[in-house]
Coordinates of C-alpha atoms in Angstrom, one line a residue:
Chain A
M8 CA 0.0 0.0 0.0
T9 CA 1.3 3.5 -0.7
E10 CA 0.5 6.6 1.0
D11 CA -1.6 9.2 -0.7
N12 CA -2.8 12.5 0.7
N13 CA -6.2 11.9 -0.9
M14 CA -6.6 8.5 0.6
S15 CA -7.9 7.7 4.1
A16 CA -5.4 6.4 6.6
V17 CA -3.5 3.3 5.5
V18 CA -4.8 0.1 7.1
A19 CA -2.1 -2.2 8.4
V20 CA -3.3 -5.8 8.1
H21 CA -1.5 -8.6 10.0
A22 CA -4.0 -11.4 9.7
L23 CA -6.6 -12.5 7.1
E24 CA -9.6 -12.0 9.4
Q25 CA -8.8 -8.3 9.5
L26 CA -9.9 -8.2 5.9
S27 CA -13.4 -9.4 6.7
R28 CA -14.8 -5.9 7.1
F29 CA -13.7 -5.0 3.5
L30 CA -15.6 -7.8 1.9
N31 CA -18.5 -6.9 -0.4
E32 CA -22.1 -8.2 -0.1
K33 CA -21.0 -11.4 -1.9
G34 CA -18.1 -12.0 0.5
V35 CA -15.5 -11.0 -2.1
L36 CA -12.6 -8.6 -1.7
E37 CA -12.2 -6.2 -4.5
I38 CA -8.7 -4.9 -5.1
V39 CA -8.1 -1.9 -7.3
L40 CA -4.9 -2.0 -9.4
R41 CA -3.8 1.4 -10.7
G42 CA -1.8 2.0 -13.9
E43 CA 0.0 5.0 -15.1
G44 CA -1.1 8.3 -13.7
Q45 CA -2.9 6.5 -10.9
K46 CA -5.7 5.6 -13.2
I47 CA -7.6 2.4 -12.4
K48 CA -6.2 -0.3 -14.5
Q49 CA -8.0 -3.3 -13.2
I50 CA -10.3 -4.4 -10.4
V51 CA -9.3 -7.8 -9.1
K52 CA -11.9 -9.8 -7.2
V53 CA -10.4 -12.0 -4.5
A54 CA -12.3 -14.8 -2.8
I55 CA -10.8 -15.4 0.6
D56 CA -11.0 -19.0 1.8
K57 CA -12.8 -19.5 5.1
L58 CA -11.1 -17.1 7.3
P59 CA -9.0 -18.8 10.0
Q60 CA -11.2 -17.5 12.7
E61 CA -14.3 -18.8 11.0
K62 CA -12.6 -22.1 10.5
A63 CA -11.6 -22.2 14.1
V64 CA -15.2 -21.4 15.1
N65 CA -16.5 -24.1 12.9
Q66 CA -14.0 -26.6 14.2
Q67 CA -14.8 -25.6 17.8
M68 CA -18.5 -25.9 17.0
F69 CA -18.0 -29.3 15.4
N70 CA -16.0 -30.4 18.5
K71 CA -18.6 -29.2 20.9
L72 CA -21.4 -30.8 18.9
M73 CA -19.7 -34.1 18.7
N74 CA -18.8 -34.1 22.4
A75 CA -22.4 -33.2 23.2
L76 CA -23.8 -35.9 21.1
Q77 CA -21.5 -38.5 22.7
N78 CA -22.0 -37.3 26.2
A79 CA -25.8 -37.2 25.8
N80 CA -25.9 -40.8 24.8
I81 CA -28.3 -39.7 22.3
M82 CA -27.8 -43.0 20.6
G83 CA -30.2 -44.6 22.9
Q84 CA -32.7 -47.3 22.4
M85 CA -33.8 -46.0 19.0
N86 CA -30.3 -45.4 17.8
L87 CA -28.4 -48.5 17.1
A88 CA -24.8 -49.0 15.9
A89 CA -23.8 -45.4 15.7
N90 CA -23.1 -45.4 19.4
A91 CA -21.0 -48.6 19.1
V92 CA -19.1 -47.1 16.3
N93 CA -18.4 -43.8 18.1
N94 CA -17.4 -45.5 21.2
A95 CA -15.2 -48.0 19.3
I96 CA -13.4 -45.5 17.3
G97 CA -13.4 -42.3 19.2
M98 CA -13.1 -38.7 18.1
K99 CA -9.6 -38.9 16.7
S100 CA -10.6 -41.7 14.5
L101 CA -13.8 -40.0 13.4
K102 CA -11.7 -37.1 12.1
M103 CA -9.5 -39.7 10.4
L104 CA -12.5 -41.2 8.8
A105 CA -13.6 -37.9 7.5
S106 CA -10.3 -37.5 5.8
I107 CA -10.7 -40.8 3.9
T108 CA -12.2 -39.2 0.9
K109 CA -12.7 -42.5 -0.9
L110 CA -15.2 -43.6 1.7
N111 CA -18.0 -41.3 0.3
Q112 CA -20.6 -43.7 1.4
F113 CA -19.3 -44.1 4.9
N114 CA -21.6 -41.4 6.2
L115 CA -24.4 -43.6 5.3
F116 CA -22.9 -46.4 7.4
L117 CA -22.7 -44.2 10.4
S118 CA -26.0 -42.5 10.1
G119 CA -28.1 -45.2 8.3
V120 CA -28.6 -47.1 11.5
N121 CA -30.6 -44.6 13.4
L122 CA -32.2 -43.3 10.3
C123 CA -33.9 -46.6 9.7
A124 CA -36.1 -46.1 12.7
T125 CA -38.1 -43.1 11.5
V126 CA -40.0 -42.2 8.3
V127 CA -38.1 -39.0 7.9
G128 CA -34.7 -40.6 8.3
F129 CA -35.6 -43.7 6.4
A130 CA -36.5 -41.5 3.4
L131 CA -32.9 -40.4 3.3
V132 CA -31.6 -43.9 3.4
V133 CA -34.0 -45.0 0.6
D134 CA -33.0 -42.0 -1.5
K135 CA -29.4 -43.0 -1.4
L136 CA -30.2 -46.6 -2.0
N137 CA -32.4 -45.7 -5.0
H138 CA -29.5 -43.8 -6.6
M139 CA -27.4 -46.9 -6.2
S140 CA -30.1 -49.3 -7.4
A141 CA -28.8 -49.1 -11.0
K142 CA -25.4 -50.1 -9.8
I143 CA -26.8 -52.9 -7.6
D144 CA -28.6 -54.1 -10.7
E145 CA -25.4 -54.3 -12.6
V146 CA -23.8 -56.4 -9.9
F147 CA -26.8 -58.7 -9.9
K148 CA -26.6 -59.1 -13.6
A149 CA -23.0 -60.1 -13.3
V150 CA -24.0 -62.9 -11.0
K151 CA -25.5 -65.4 -13.4
S152 CA -28.3 -66.8 -11.3
A153 CA -31.9 -66.9 -12.0
Q154 CA -32.7 -66.2 -8.4
M155 CA -30.6 -63.1 -8.2
S156 CA -32.4 -61.5 -11.1
H157 CA -35.4 -61.1 -8.8
I158 CA -33.4 -59.5 -5.9
Q159 CA -33.9 -55.9 -7.1
L160 CA -37.6 -56.3 -7.2
E161 CA -37.7 -57.8 -3.8
L162 CA -35.4 -55.1 -2.4
D163 CA -37.8 -52.4 -3.7
T164 CA -40.7 -54.3 -2.1
V165 CA -38.9 -54.6 1.3
L166 CA -37.9 -50.9 1.3
A167 CA -41.5 -49.9 0.6
N168 CA -42.8 -52.2 3.3
H169 CA -40.3 -50.9 5.9
R170 CA -41.3 -47.4 5.1
N171 CA -45.0 -48.3 5.5
M172 CA -44.3 -50.0 8.8
L173 CA -42.6 -46.9 10.2
Y174 CA -45.4 -44.6 8.9
V175 CA -48.0 -46.8 10.5
R176 CA -46.2 -46.9 13.9
E177 CA -45.5 -43.1 13.9
N178 CA -49.2 -42.5 13.4
N179 CA -49.9 -44.9 16.3
E180 CA -51.9 -47.2 14.1
P181 CA -51.9 -50.9 14.7
Y182 CA -49.3 -53.0 12.8
S183 CA -49.9 -56.7 13.3
K184 CA -47.2 -58.9 14.7
N185 CA -47.6 -61.2 11.7
D186 CA -46.9 -58.3 9.3
M187 CA -44.0 -57.4 11.5
R188 CA -42.7 -60.9 11.4
K189 CA -43.1 -61.1 7.6
L190 CA -41.2 -57.9 7.2
A191 CA -38.3 -59.3 9.3
D192 CA -38.4 -62.5 7.4
D193 CA -38.3 -60.7 4.0
E194 CA -35.5 -58.4 5.1
T195 CA -33.5 -61.4 6.4
N196 CA -34.0 -63.2 3.1
I197 CA -32.9 -60.2 1.0
L198 CA -29.9 -59.6 3.3
N199 CA -28.8 -63.2 3.0
M200 CA -29.0 -63.0 -0.8
L201 CA -27.0 -59.7 -0.9
I202 CA -24.4 -61.2 1.4
S203 CA -24.1 -64.2 -0.9
V204 CA -23.7 -62.0 -3.9
F205 CA -21.0 -60.0 -2.1
L206 CA -19.0 -63.1 -1.1
D207 CA -19.3 -64.6 -4.6
S208 CA -18.4 -61.5 -6.6
S209 CA -14.8 -61.3 -7.7
V210 CA -15.0 -57.5 -7.7
I211 CA -16.5 -55.7 -4.7
D212 CA -19.0 -53.0 -5.4
E213 CA -19.3 -50.4 -2.7
S214 CA -23.0 -49.9 -3.5
L215 CA -23.6 -53.5 -2.5
L216 CA -21.8 -53.0 0.7
V217 CA -23.8 -50.0 1.5
S218 CA -27.0 -51.9 0.8
I219 CA -26.0 -54.7 3.1
Y220 CA -25.3 -52.4 6.0
S221 CA -28.4 -50.4 5.4
L222 CA -30.5 -53.5 5.3
A223 CA -28.8 -54.8 8.4
S224 CA -29.9 -51.6 10.2
M225 CA -33.5 -52.0 8.9
L226 CA -33.5 -55.6 10.0
A227 CA -32.4 -54.7 13.5
I228 CA -35.3 -52.2 13.8
S229 CA -37.8 -54.8 12.5
V230 CA -36.5 -57.5 14.9
M231 CA -36.8 -55.1 17.9
Y232 CA -40.3 -54.2 17.0
C233 CA -41.1 -57.8 16.3
D234 CA -39.8 -58.8 19.7
E235 CA -42.0 -56.2 21.4
A236 CA -45.1 -57.3 19.4
Y237 CA -44.5 -61.0 19.9
Y238 CA -43.6 -60.8 23.6
F239 CA -46.5 -58.7 24.8
S240 CA -48.9 -60.5 22.5
S241 CA -47.8 -63.9 23.9
K242 CA -48.1 -62.5 27.4
E243 CA -51.6 -61.3 26.8
Q244 CA -52.7 -64.6 25.4
S245 CA -50.9 -66.4 28.3
S246 CA -49.6 -68.8 25.7
G247 CA -46.4 -69.4 27.6
G248 CA -43.6 -71.2 25.7
N249 CA -41.1 -69.1 23.8
K250 CA -40.9 -65.5 24.7
W251 CA -39.6 -64.6 21.2
H252 CA -40.6 -65.6 17.7
P253 CA -39.2 -68.9 16.6
S254 CA -37.5 -67.1 13.6
H255 CA -35.5 -65.0 16.0
A256 CA -32.4 -67.2 15.8
A257 CA -32.5 -67.0 12.0
W258 CA -32.8 -63.2 12.1
M259 CA -29.8 -63.0 14.4
A260 CA -27.8 -65.5 12.3
V261 CA -27.6 -63.1 9.4
F262 CA -25.7 -60.6 11.6
D263 CA -23.3 -63.4 12.5
R264 CA -22.8 -64.0 8.8
I265 CA -21.7 -60.4 8.3
L266 CA -19.3 -60.8 11.2
S267 CA -17.9 -64.1 9.8
D268 CA -14.2 -64.4 8.9
E269 CA -15.1 -64.8 5.2
F270 CA -17.1 -61.6 5.1
V271 CA -14.5 -59.6 7.2
M272 CA -11.7 -60.8 5.0
R273 CA -13.5 -59.4 2.0
I274 CA -13.9 -56.1 3.7
Q275 CA -10.2 -56.0 4.6
D276 CA -9.3 -56.8 0.9
Y277 CA -11.6 -54.1 -0.3
G278 CA -10.1 -51.5 1.9
M279 CA -6.5 -52.5 1.5
L280 CA -6.4 -53.7 -2.1
E281 CA -9.1 -51.8 -3.9
L282 CA -9.7 -48.6 -2.0
G283 CA -6.0 -48.2 -1.6
L284 CA -6.3 -47.4 2.1
N285 CA -3.1 -47.7 4.2
T286 CA -3.0 -50.2 7.0
E287 CA -4.2 -47.9 9.7
E288 CA -7.1 -46.7 7.5
T289 CA -8.0 -50.3 6.6
D290 CA -8.0 -51.3 10.3
L291 CA -10.3 -48.4 11.1
Y292 CA -12.6 -49.3 8.1
Y293 CA -13.2 -52.9 8.8
K294 CA -13.2 -52.6 12.6
S295 CA -15.8 -49.8 12.4
L296 CA -18.0 -51.9 10.1
C297 CA -17.7 -54.9 12.4
A298 CA -18.5 -52.6 15.4
Q299 CA -21.6 -51.4 13.7
I300 CA -23.0 -55.0 13.4
V301 CA -21.9 -55.9 16.9
G302 CA -23.8 -52.7 18.0
L303 CA -26.9 -53.8 16.2
K304 CA -26.9 -57.2 17.9
E305 CA -26.3 -55.6 21.3
E306 CA -29.2 -53.2 20.8
I307 CA -31.5 -56.0 20.0
E308 CA -30.4 -57.9 23.1
N309 CA -30.6 -54.8 25.2
N310 CA -34.1 -54.2 23.9
Q311 CA -35.1 -57.8 24.8
A312 CA -33.8 -57.3 28.3
L313 CA -35.7 -54.0 28.7
I314 CA -38.9 -55.7 27.4
Q315 CA -38.6 -58.4 30.0
A316 CA -37.7 -56.0 32.7
F317 CA -40.8 -53.9 32.2
D318 CA -42.9 -57.0 31.3
D319 CA -45.8 -54.7 30.5
K320 CA -46.6 -53.1 27.2
E321 CA -47.8 -49.7 28.5
S322 CA -44.9 -49.4 30.9
F323 CA -42.4 -50.1 28.2
K324 CA -44.1 -47.6 25.9
K325 CA -44.0 -45.0 28.6
Y326 CA -40.3 -45.7 29.3
R327 CA -39.5 -45.1 25.7
E328 CA -41.4 -41.8 25.7
L329 CA -39.6 -40.7 28.9
L330 CA -36.3 -41.8 27.4
E331 CA -36.9 -39.7 24.3
M332 CA -37.9 -36.7 26.4
D333 CA -34.9 -37.2 28.7
V334 CA -32.6 -37.5 25.7
R335 CA -33.9 -34.3 24.2
E336 CA -33.6 -32.4 27.4
T337 CA -30.2 -33.8 28.2
V338 CA -28.9 -32.8 24.7
M339 CA -30.3 -29.3 25.1
Q340 CA -28.7 -28.9 28.5
I341 CA -25.3 -30.2 27.3
F342 CA -25.4 -27.9 24.3
E343 CA -26.2 -24.9 26.5
S344 CA -23.6 -25.8 29.1
A345 CA -21.1 -25.9 26.2
G346 CA -22.0 -22.3 25.4
I347 CA -24.0 -23.2 22.3
S348 CA -27.3 -21.4 22.4
T349 CA -30.2 -23.6 21.3
D350 CA -32.3 -20.5 20.8
D351 CA -30.2 -19.8 17.7
P352 CA -32.6 -20.6 14.8
E353 CA -30.0 -22.3 12.7
I354 CA -28.9 -24.6 15.6
A355 CA -32.5 -25.2 16.7
N356 CA -33.5 -26.2 13.2
A357 CA -30.5 -28.6 12.8
L358 CA -31.3 -30.1 16.2
N359 CA -35.0 -30.6 15.4
Q360 CA -34.1 -32.2 12.2
A361 CA -31.7 -34.5 13.9
F362 CA -34.2 -35.3 16.6
A363 CA -36.9 -36.1 14.0
Q364 CA -34.4 -38.4 12.2
I365 CA -33.7 -40.4 15.4
A366 CA -37.4 -40.4 16.6
V367 CA -36.8 -38.1 19.5
V368 CA -39.8 -35.8 19.2
Chain B
M28 CA 14.1 -40.6 6.3
N29 CA 16.7 -40.3 9.0
A30 CA 16.9 -42.1 12.4
K31 CA 15.6 -39.1 14.3
E32 CA 12.5 -38.8 12.1
F33 CA 11.9 -42.5 12.5
V34 CA 12.2 -42.4 16.2
A35 CA 10.1 -39.3 16.5
N36 CA 7.3 -40.9 14.4
T37 CA 7.3 -44.1 16.5
I38 CA 8.6 -44.2 20.0
L39 CA 7.5 -40.7 21.0
K40 CA 4.0 -41.5 19.9
F41 CA 3.6 -44.7 21.9
D42 CA 1.0 -45.0 24.7
D43 CA 2.5 -45.6 28.1
D44 CA 1.6 -49.3 28.3
I45 CA 3.0 -50.0 24.8
F46 CA 6.1 -48.1 25.6
A47 CA 6.6 -50.1 28.8
R48 CA 6.3 -53.3 26.9
M49 CA 8.7 -52.2 24.2
R50 CA 11.2 -50.9 26.8
E51 CA 11.1 -54.3 28.5
F52 CA 11.5 -56.2 25.3
F53 CA 14.5 -54.2 24.2
V54 CA 16.3 -54.5 27.5
N55 CA 15.4 -58.2 28.0
N56 CA 16.7 -59.1 24.6
G57 CA 19.9 -57.1 25.0
Y58 CA 19.3 -54.6 22.2
I59 CA 19.5 -51.6 24.5
S60 CA 21.0 -51.3 28.0
F61 CA 20.9 -48.7 30.7
A62 CA 23.9 -48.6 33.0
F63 CA 22.5 -46.4 35.7
C64 CA 18.8 -45.9 35.2
S65 CA 16.3 -48.4 36.4
L66 CA 14.0 -49.7 33.6
D67 CA 10.9 -48.1 35.0
S68 CA 12.5 -44.7 35.3
V69 CA 13.5 -44.5 31.6
S70 CA 11.2 -42.0 29.9
K71 CA 10.2 -42.1 26.2
E72 CA 12.5 -39.2 25.5
Q73 CA 15.4 -40.9 27.2
F74 CA 14.7 -44.1 25.3
A75 CA 14.4 -42.2 22.0
D76 CA 17.7 -40.5 22.6
K77 CA 19.3 -43.9 23.3
L78 CA 17.8 -45.4 20.2
C79 CA 19.0 -42.5 18.0
D80 CA 22.5 -43.0 19.4
Y81 CA 22.2 -46.7 18.6
F82 CA 21.2 -46.0 15.0
E83 CA 24.0 -43.5 14.7
K84 CA 26.6 -46.0 15.8
V85 CA 25.2 -48.6 13.4
E86 CA 25.4 -46.1 10.5
I87 CA 29.0 -45.3 11.4
R88 CA 30.0 -48.9 12.0
N89 CA 28.7 -50.1 8.7
S90 CA 29.2 -46.9 6.7
K91 CA 25.6 -46.9 5.7
T92 CA 22.9 -44.2 5.9
F93 CA 19.7 -44.9 7.8
D94 CA 17.9 -45.3 4.5
K95 CA 20.3 -48.1 3.6
L96 CA 19.7 -49.8 6.9
I97 CA 16.0 -49.6 6.0
D98 CA 16.8 -51.3 2.7
K99 CA 18.6 -54.0 4.5
F100 CA 15.6 -54.5 6.8
I101 CA 13.3 -54.8 3.8
T102 CA 15.6 -57.2 1.9
G103 CA 15.8 -59.4 5.0
L104 CA 12.1 -59.7 5.3
D105 CA 11.6 -60.4 1.7
F106 CA 14.2 -63.1 1.8
V107 CA 12.3 -65.1 4.4
I108 CA 8.9 -64.4 3.1
G109 CA 8.8 -63.9 -0.7
F110 CA 9.6 -67.5 -1.8
R111 CA 7.0 -68.9 0.5
V112 CA 4.1 -67.0 -0.9
A113 CA 2.1 -69.1 -3.4
K114 CA 2.2 -67.8 -6.9
E115 CA -0.6 -66.7 -9.1
Q116 CA -2.2 -69.5 -11.1
K117 CA -2.6 -68.3 -14.6
P118 CA -5.2 -70.0 -16.8
S119 CA -4.0 -72.9 -19.0
K120 CA -5.5 -75.5 -21.2
K121 CA -5.5 -78.0 -18.4
N122 CA -6.9 -75.6 -15.9
P123 CA -8.7 -72.5 -17.2
V124 CA -9.2 -71.0 -13.8
H125 CA -7.3 -67.8 -13.0
F126 CA -6.6 -67.7 -9.3
I127 CA -4.5 -65.3 -7.3
P128 CA -4.0 -66.5 -3.7
R129 CA -4.9 -63.9 -1.1
A130 CA -1.4 -64.1 0.3
R131 CA 0.0 -63.3 -3.1
K132 CA -2.3 -60.2 -3.5
Y133 CA -1.0 -58.8 -0.2
Y134 CA 2.6 -59.7 -1.0
D135 CA 2.3 -57.9 -4.3
K136 CA 0.8 -54.9 -2.5
A137 CA 3.7 -54.9 -0.1
C138 CA 6.2 -55.0 -3.0
E139 CA 4.4 -52.0 -4.5
I140 CA 4.3 -50.1 -1.2
K141 CA 8.1 -50.5 -0.5
K142 CA 8.9 -48.5 -3.6
T143 CA 7.8 -45.4 -1.7
R144 CA 10.1 -44.5 1.1
C145 CA 8.2 -42.7 3.8
H146 CA 7.1 -43.5 7.3
Q147 CA 3.6 -44.7 6.4
S148 CA 4.9 -46.9 3.6
L149 CA 7.4 -48.5 5.9
V150 CA 4.6 -49.2 8.5
D151 CA 2.3 -50.6 5.8
Y152 CA 5.0 -52.8 4.3
S153 CA 6.1 -54.1 7.7
R154 CA 2.5 -54.8 8.8
I155 CA 1.7 -56.9 5.7
M156 CA 5.0 -58.7 5.8
M157 CA 4.7 -59.5 9.5
C158 CA 1.2 -60.9 8.9
L159 CA 2.5 -63.0 6.0
Y160 CA 5.3 -64.3 8.2
A161 CA 2.9 -65.1 11.0
E162 CA 1.0 -67.2 8.5
I163 CA 4.3 -68.9 7.5
I164 CA 5.0 -69.7 11.1
K165 CA 1.6 -71.3 11.4
T166 CA 2.3 -73.6 8.4
N167 CA 5.8 -74.4 9.8
G168 CA 7.6 -72.6 7.0
K169 CA 5.6 -74.1 4.1
E170 CA 4.1 -72.2 1.2
I171 CA 1.1 -70.0 2.2
T172 CA -2.0 -69.0 0.2
E173 CA -3.8 -67.1 2.9
I174 CA -3.0 -64.2 5.3
N175 CA -4.6 -63.2 8.5
Y176 CA -4.6 -59.4 8.2
A177 CA -5.7 -58.7 11.8
S178 CA -2.8 -57.2 13.8
E179 CA -4.0 -59.1 16.8
C180 CA -2.5 -62.2 15.2
L181 CA 1.0 -60.8 15.5
N182 CA 3.3 -62.0 18.2
L183 CA 6.8 -60.4 18.3
E184 CA 8.5 -63.2 20.3
S185 CA 7.4 -65.9 17.8
I186 CA 8.4 -63.7 14.8
V187 CA 11.8 -63.0 16.3
E188 CA 12.5 -66.6 17.3
S189 CA 11.5 -67.9 13.9
M190 CA 13.6 -65.3 12.1
K191 CA 16.6 -66.2 14.2
A192 CA 16.2 -69.8 13.1
E193 CA 16.1 -68.8 9.4
Q194 CA 18.9 -70.2 7.3
N195 CA 20.6 -69.2 4.0
R196 CA 19.0 -71.2 1.2
F197 CA 22.0 -73.3 0.1
Q198 CA 24.6 -72.8 2.8
K199 CA 22.6 -74.0 5.9
T200 CA 24.1 -71.1 7.9
P201 CA 22.0 -68.6 9.9
K202 CA 20.5 -66.0 7.6
F203 CA 20.8 -63.3 10.2
N204 CA 24.1 -62.6 12.0
L205 CA 23.1 -61.4 15.5
K206 CA 26.4 -61.8 17.2
E207 CA 27.2 -58.1 17.2
S208 CA 24.7 -55.5 18.4
L209 CA 25.9 -52.9 15.9
N210 CA 25.7 -54.9 12.7
E211 CA 23.0 -54.5 10.1
D212 CA 21.1 -57.7 10.9
T213 CA 20.7 -56.8 14.5
C214 CA 19.7 -53.3 13.5
S215 CA 17.0 -55.0 11.3
F216 CA 15.6 -56.8 14.3
V217 CA 15.6 -53.5 16.2
L218 CA 13.6 -51.9 13.4
L219 CA 11.3 -54.8 13.3
A220 CA 10.6 -54.5 17.0
V221 CA 9.9 -50.8 16.9
L222 CA 7.6 -51.2 13.9
Y223 CA 5.8 -54.1 15.7
F224 CA 5.1 -52.0 18.7
Y225 CA 4.0 -49.1 16.5
I226 CA 1.4 -51.4 14.9
K227 CA 0.3 -52.6 18.3
N228 CA 0.0 -49.0 19.5
N229 CA -2.4 -48.3 16.8
E230 CA -4.7 -51.3 17.3

């Protein structure tokens, strides 16, 4: 900068954020270049990357939000493996995951679990699955099997039925235990077929992997609802015998199949040999995926324990409502104690959307 | 890469329990000794200094840079592992199936990785090769087609014992000369141990 008697005082700038006040309405800094005789030669528009202060605030906000979500144990009964994943891999690893740019579907893995429990969230899952349906179809065509050619149609049917089930439940309408059982059976069958395709294919398609984990999340939800329906129905009818539906073992077996050595080895190979991850990234990748399924199984088992502990349909229902209220209040308190105002419209809107997605109303 | 960078990227980043295990391993196996400090009182920084001094002595003794010592380490691993990894089965008239054993895929990946000389590449190469060698130990030195990639399968004591017993192919003499602490082969074992504990630290 040069001094000029006709100019206002020279502004000394030592840091980028000091330029923020000079940005125009579009957030662009306009610099005038003068030519001979001080005539304006050119106006250069400079876009400044997120100012360090803003980056720091965003990072701070992100850290606070993540800590708050973890501390609130918001991944309660209605949120399945995300909690297991977070606990298993921790904050440092989550940031590492975010830096693995190849894993563009990984967000679906982490979020798909809790999203499958609500209509709002599930729509997001289905949207992503639909975009991948063409790719899935290509994979199926590559597997020369008459049975596999029907998988896409059955997958669409299962997605529609799962959405319908969530809608019916959210509107407090009755959904018969037989329909619930059939949904769990259908999801189990599709999932087993997808797993077989995955294991038999010489080339791993990430879309298929995403479908498997999404369906596993859906199945976990269906199994939990089935357990509730069957247990309390059997109790009311004083039928005695098995507390859970006879197909329960078959439903749980599919999760064990995803945790089998054969399946895990394929995941390791995919990470190491095809995605080109380094060894640390590959470890994080396959362990996180395994943790997700382990978390699903644990949530089903925890749900069964809760059902038996309450041993009464209305009490169990009331407990869930109280849990959701408690979760919401706890999250709000933690956010506020972290200095994040939940009155802020943007934050409130984001929180409400998140709560809707995880059935905390 | 120089010795100081290697030590800074490894030892100084270890968790306390891993560092304690590593410290004990090094002292018990005679790779490092402390004349006046008790084992428990040796800090990471002190150990790192000691290790840097060790590498410096090895460099001088053998007139080799640290990079050349890394080369020796890599060559040593490849000697005991490479020939035991089952080869790719290319399709033929008798057998039209094209099959690449899983162990071969990982070995080829390791060979590709070792061309890049940086800390992460060294870690990745060492991890894959240790996992392959662990599988070789399981098969009592026979050819392998599989690999257990999980780091939990690695056991340093069994890897070291098995490598000590390795022999030159045609001379029936020990492959690794460990009689002197400052020779290249002993240095390779030191590098192996540090990288092993680095892998364990990141489990």
